[in-house]
mmCIF file of C-alpha atoms and ligand atoms in Angstrom:
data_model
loop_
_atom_site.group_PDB
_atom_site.id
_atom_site.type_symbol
_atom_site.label_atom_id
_atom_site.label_comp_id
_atom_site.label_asym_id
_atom_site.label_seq_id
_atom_site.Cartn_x
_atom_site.Cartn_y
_atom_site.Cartn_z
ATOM 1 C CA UNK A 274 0.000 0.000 0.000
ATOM 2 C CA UNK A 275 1.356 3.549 -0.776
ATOM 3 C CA UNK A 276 2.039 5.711 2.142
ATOM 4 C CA UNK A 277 2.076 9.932 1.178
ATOM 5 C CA UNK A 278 3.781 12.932 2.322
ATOM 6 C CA UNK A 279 1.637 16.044 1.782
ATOM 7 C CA UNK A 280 3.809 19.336 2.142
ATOM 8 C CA UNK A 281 1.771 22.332 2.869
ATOM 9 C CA UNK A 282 1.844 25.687 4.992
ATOM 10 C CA UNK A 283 0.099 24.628 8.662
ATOM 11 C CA UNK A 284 -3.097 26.781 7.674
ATOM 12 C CA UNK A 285 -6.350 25.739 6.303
ATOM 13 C CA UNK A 286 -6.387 26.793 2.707
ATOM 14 C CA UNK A 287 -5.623 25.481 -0.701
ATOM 15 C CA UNK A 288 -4.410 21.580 0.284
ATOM 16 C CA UNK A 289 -7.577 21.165 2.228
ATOM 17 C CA UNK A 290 -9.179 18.786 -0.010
ATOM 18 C CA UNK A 291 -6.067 16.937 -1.190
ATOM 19 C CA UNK A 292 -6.056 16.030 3.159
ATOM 20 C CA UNK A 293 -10.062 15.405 3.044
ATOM 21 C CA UNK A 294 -9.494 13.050 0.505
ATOM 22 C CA UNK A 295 -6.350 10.951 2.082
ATOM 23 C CA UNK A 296 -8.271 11.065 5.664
ATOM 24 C CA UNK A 297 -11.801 9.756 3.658
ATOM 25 C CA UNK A 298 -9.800 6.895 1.625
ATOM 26 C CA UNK A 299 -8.025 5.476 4.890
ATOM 27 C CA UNK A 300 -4.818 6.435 3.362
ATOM 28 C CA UNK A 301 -1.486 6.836 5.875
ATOM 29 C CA UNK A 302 -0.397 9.922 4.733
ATOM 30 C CA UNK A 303 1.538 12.713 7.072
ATOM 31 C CA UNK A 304 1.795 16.599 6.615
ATOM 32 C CA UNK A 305 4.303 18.583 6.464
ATOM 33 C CA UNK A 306 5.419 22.063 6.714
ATOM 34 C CA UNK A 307 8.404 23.266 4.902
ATOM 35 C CA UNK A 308 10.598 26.032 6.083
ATOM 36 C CA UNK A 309 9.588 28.682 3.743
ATOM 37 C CA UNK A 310 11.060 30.239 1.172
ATOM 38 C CA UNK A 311 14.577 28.258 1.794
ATOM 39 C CA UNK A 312 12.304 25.159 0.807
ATOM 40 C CA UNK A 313 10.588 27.181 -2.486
ATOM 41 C CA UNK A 314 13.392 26.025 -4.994
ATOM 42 C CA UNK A 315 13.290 22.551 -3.616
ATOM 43 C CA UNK A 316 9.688 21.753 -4.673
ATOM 44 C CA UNK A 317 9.107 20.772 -8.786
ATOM 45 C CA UNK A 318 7.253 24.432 -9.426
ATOM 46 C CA UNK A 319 8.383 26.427 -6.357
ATOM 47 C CA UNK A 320 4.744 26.148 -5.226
ATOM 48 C CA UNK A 321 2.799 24.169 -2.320
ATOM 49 C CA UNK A 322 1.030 22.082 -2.295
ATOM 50 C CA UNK A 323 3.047 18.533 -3.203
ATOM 51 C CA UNK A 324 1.796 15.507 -2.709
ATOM 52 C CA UNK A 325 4.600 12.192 -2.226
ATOM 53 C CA UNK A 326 3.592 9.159 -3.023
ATOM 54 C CA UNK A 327 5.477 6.049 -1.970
ATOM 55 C CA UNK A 328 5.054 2.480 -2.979
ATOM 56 C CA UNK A 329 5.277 -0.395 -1.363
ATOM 57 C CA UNK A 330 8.308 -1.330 -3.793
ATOM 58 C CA UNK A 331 9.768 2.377 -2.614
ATOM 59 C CA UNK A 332 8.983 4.051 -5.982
ATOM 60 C CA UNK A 333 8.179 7.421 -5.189
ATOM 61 C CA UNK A 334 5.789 9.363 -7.554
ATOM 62 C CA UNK A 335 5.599 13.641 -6.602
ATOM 63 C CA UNK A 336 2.745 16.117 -7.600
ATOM 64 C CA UNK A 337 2.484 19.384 -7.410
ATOM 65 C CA UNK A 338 -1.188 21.374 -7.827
ATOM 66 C CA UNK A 339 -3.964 20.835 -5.652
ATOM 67 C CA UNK A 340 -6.227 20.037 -8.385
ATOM 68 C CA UNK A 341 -3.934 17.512 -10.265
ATOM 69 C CA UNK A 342 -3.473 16.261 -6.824
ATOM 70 C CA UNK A 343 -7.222 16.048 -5.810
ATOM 71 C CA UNK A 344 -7.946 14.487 -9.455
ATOM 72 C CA UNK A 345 -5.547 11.602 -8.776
ATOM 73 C CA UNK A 346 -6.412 11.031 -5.564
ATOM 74 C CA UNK A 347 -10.481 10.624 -6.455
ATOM 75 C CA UNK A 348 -9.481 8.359 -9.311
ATOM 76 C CA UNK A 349 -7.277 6.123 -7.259
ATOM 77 C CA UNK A 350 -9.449 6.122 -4.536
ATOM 78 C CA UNK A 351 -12.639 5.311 -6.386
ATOM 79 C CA UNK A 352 -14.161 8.888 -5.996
ATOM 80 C CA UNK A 353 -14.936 9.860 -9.728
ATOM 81 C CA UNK A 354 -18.540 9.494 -10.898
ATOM 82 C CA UNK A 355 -17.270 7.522 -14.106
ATOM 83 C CA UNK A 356 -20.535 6.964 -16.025
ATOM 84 C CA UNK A 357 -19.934 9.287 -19.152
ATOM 85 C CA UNK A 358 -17.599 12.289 -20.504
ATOM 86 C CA UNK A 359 -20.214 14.637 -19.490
ATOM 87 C CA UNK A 360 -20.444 13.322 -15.964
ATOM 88 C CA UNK A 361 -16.784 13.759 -15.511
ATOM 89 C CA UNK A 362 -16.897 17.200 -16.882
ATOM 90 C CA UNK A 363 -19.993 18.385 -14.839
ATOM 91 C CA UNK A 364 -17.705 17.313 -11.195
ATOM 92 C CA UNK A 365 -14.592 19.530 -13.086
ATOM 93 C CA UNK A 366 -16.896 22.700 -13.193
ATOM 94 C CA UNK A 367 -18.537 22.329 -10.347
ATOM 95 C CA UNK A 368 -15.122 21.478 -8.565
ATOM 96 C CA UNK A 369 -13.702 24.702 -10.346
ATOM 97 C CA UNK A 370 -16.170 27.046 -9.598
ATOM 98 C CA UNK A 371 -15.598 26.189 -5.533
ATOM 99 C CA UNK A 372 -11.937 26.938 -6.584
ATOM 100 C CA UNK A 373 -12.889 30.159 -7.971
ATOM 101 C CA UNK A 374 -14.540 31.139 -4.755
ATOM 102 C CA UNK A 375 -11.695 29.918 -2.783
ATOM 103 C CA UNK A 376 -9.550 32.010 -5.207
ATOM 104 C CA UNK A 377 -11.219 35.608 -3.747
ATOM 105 C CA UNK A 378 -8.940 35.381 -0.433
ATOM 106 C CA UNK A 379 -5.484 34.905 -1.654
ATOM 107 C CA UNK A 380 -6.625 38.224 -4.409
ATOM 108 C CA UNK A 381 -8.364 40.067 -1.238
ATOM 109 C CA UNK A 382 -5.300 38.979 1.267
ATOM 110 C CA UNK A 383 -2.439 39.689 -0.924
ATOM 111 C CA UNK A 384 -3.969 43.062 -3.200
ATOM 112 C CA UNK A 385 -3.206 46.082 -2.726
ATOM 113 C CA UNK A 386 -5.684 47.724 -0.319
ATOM 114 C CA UNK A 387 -7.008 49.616 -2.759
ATOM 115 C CA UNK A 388 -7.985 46.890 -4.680
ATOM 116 C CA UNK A 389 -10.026 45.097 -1.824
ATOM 117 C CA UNK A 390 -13.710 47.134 -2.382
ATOM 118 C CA UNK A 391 -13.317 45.555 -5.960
ATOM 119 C CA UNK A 392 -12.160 42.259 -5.010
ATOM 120 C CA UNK A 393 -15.367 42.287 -2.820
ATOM 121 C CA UNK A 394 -17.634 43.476 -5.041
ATOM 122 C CA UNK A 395 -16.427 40.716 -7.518
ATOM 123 C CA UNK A 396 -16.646 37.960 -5.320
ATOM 124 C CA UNK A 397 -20.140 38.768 -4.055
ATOM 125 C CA UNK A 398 -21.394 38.834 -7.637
ATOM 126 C CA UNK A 399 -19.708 35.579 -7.582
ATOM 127 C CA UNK A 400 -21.295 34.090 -4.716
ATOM 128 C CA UNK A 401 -24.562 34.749 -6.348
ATOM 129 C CA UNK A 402 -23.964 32.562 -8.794
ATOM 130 C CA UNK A 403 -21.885 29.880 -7.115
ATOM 131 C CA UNK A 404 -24.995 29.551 -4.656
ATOM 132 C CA UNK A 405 -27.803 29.304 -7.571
ATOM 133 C CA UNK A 406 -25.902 27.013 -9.935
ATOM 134 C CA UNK A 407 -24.990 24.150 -6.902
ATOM 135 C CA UNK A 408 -28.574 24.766 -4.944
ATOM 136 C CA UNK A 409 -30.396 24.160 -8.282
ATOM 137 C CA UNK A 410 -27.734 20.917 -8.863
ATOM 138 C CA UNK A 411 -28.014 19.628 -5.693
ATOM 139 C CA UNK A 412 -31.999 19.669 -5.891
ATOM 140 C CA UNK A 413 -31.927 18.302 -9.453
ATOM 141 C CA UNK A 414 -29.896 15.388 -7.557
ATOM 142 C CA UNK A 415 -32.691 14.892 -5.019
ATOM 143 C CA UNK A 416 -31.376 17.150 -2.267
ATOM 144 C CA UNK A 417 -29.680 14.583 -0.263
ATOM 145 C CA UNK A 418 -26.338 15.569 0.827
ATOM 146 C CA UNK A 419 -24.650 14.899 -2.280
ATOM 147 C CA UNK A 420 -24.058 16.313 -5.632
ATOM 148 C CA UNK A 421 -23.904 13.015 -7.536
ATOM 149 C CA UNK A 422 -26.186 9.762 -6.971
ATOM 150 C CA UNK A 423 -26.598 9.112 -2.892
ATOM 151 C CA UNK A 424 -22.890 8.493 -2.598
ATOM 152 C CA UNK A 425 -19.956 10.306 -1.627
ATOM 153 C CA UNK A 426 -18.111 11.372 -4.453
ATOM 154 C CA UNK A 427 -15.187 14.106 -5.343
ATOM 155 C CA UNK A 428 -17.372 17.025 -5.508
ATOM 156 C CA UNK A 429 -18.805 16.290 -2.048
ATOM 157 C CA UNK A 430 -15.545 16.025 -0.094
ATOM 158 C CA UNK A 431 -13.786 18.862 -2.441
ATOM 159 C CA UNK A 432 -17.131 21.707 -0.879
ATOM 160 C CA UNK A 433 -16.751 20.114 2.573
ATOM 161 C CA UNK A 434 -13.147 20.688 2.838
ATOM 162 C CA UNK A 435 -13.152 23.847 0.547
ATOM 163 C CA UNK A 436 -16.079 25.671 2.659
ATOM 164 C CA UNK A 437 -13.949 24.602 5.926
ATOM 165 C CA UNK A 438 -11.207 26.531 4.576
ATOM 166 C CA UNK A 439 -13.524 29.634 3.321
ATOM 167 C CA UNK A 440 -15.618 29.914 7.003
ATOM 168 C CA UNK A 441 -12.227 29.804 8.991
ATOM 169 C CA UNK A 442 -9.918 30.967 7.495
ATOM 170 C CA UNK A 443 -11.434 32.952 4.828
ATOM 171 C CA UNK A 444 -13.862 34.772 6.694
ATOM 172 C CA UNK A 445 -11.358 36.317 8.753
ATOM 173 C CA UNK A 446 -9.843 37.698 6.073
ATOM 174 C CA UNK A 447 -12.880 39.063 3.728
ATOM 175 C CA UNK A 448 -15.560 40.390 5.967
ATOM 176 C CA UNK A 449 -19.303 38.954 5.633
ATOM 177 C CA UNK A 450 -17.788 36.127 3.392
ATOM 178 C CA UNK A 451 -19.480 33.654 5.889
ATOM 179 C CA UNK A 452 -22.188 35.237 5.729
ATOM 180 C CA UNK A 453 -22.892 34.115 2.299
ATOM 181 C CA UNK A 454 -23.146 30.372 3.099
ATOM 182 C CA UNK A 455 -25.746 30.861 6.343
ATOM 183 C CA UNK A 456 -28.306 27.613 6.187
ATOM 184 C CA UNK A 457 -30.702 30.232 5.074
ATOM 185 C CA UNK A 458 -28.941 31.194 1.891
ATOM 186 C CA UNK A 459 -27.548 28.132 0.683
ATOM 187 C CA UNK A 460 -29.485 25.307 2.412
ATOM 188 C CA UNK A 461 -28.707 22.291 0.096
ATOM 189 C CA UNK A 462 -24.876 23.413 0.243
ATOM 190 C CA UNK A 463 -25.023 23.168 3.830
ATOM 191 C CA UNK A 464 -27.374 19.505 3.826
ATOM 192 C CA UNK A 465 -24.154 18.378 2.038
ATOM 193 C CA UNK A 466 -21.537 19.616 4.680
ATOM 194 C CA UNK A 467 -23.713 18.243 7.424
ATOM 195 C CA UNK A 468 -24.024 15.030 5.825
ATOM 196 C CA UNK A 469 -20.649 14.803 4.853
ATOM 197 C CA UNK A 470 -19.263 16.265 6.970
ATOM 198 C CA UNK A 471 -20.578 13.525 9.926
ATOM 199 C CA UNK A 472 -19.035 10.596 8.037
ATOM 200 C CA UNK A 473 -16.090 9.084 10.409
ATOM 201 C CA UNK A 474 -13.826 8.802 7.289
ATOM 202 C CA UNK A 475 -13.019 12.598 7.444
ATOM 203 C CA UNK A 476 -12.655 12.173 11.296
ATOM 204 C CA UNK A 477 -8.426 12.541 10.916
ATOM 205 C CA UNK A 478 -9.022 15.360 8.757
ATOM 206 C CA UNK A 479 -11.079 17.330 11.114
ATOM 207 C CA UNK A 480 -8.940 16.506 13.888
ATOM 208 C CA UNK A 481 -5.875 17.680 12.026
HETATM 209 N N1 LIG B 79 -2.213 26.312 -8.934
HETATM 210 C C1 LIG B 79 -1.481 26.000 -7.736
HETATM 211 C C2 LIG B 79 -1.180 27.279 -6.971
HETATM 212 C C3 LIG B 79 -0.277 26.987 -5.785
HETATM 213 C C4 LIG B 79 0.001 28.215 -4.935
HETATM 214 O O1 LIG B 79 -0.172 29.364 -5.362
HETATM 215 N N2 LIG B 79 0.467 27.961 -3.709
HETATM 216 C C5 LIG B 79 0.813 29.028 -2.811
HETATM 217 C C6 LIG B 79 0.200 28.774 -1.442
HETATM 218 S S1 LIG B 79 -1.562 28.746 -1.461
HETATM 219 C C7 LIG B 79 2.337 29.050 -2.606
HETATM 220 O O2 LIG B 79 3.001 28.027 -2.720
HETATM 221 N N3 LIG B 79 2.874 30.223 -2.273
HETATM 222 C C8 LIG B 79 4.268 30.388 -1.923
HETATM 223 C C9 LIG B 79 5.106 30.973 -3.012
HETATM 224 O O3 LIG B 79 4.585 31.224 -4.131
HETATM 225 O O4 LIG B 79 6.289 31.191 -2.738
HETATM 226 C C10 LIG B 79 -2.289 25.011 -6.882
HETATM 227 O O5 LIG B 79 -3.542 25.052 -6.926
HETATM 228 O O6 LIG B 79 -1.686 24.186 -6.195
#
């Protein structure tokens, strides 16, 4: 069985999925935290996160990108809704468009401050849409807790993990960004975090 080293900063932010989905496949995987930057030109693009990936013949296989890194994961893990082309591509936007939303704090965080009303004003217009498009797919799916079939799949574990990393540690940084995703405004997005969310396979992620 392969055993993985995940090398990320210790926050919760862009390599939260790539953990969700180690801690839901029962795979032994360990974090760690580089010393940063002496540690940039040491990684293949000078970026975090990188997954490791050691075999049980001690081949080691190394990723960088959290979405190449999710994407593999789900695939080896059994996490892909596989039925057609079109299924596959409906859990790449949907995963993509949670990115997008994610993408708002590192562009709010790291702007200039006079950049931040328009970041804001983006992002809301954003969240607009982000909440229509998944309420209306997650009722088309029978508003059960999960985007595709009554499984957990991908997309499920990738808006758990991605909306734990927008409500804390997002919302500190982009005021009334929780605000967005009360039970009120996005109630089938939250039905999926709560039923998700309660499955003991993510219970080393949330512990971490
Ligand atoms: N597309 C890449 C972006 C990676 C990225 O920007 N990582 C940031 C942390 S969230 C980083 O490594 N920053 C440190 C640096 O650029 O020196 C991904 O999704 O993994």
């Amino acid at each position: 069985m392969s055993t993985y080293v995940l090398r990320y900063f210790p926050i919760k932010a862009r390599a939260e999925t790539c953990r969700a989905l180690l801690s839901y496949s029962g795979a032994s995987y360990t974090n760690e935290a580089p010393a940063w930057p002496q540690e940039k030109s040491n990684q293949p693009f000078g970026k975090l996160p990188v997954l490791i990936e050691t075999d049980e013949s001690g081949a080691t296989f190394k990723l960088s990108d959290s979405l190449a890194i999710e994407h593999y994961l789900a695939t080896k893990y059994g996490l892909m809704v596989d039925s057609s082309p079109q299924d596959r591509a409906c859990q790449d936007e949907l995963r993509h468009q949670i990115k997008d939303i994610y993408e708002f704090i590192p562009q709010y965080r790291f702007g200039n401050e006079d950049t931040r009303a328009s970041v804001k004003e983006k992002l809301d217009v954003q969240m607009k849409y982000f909440i229509e498009y998944h309420e209306n797919h997650l009722k088309n799916n029978g508003s059960n807790g999960h985007y595709f079939g009554d499984k957990t799949t991908y997309v499920d574990i990738a808006l758990v993990a991605s909306m734990r990393a927008v409500r804390e540690f997002g919302a500190s940084i982009i005021p009334g960004l929780a605000d967005w995703l009360s039970p009120d405004n996005a109630p089938l997005i939250n039905k999926v975090i709560e039923v998700v969310g309660a499955d003991p396979k993510l219970v080393k992620y949330f512990n971490e």
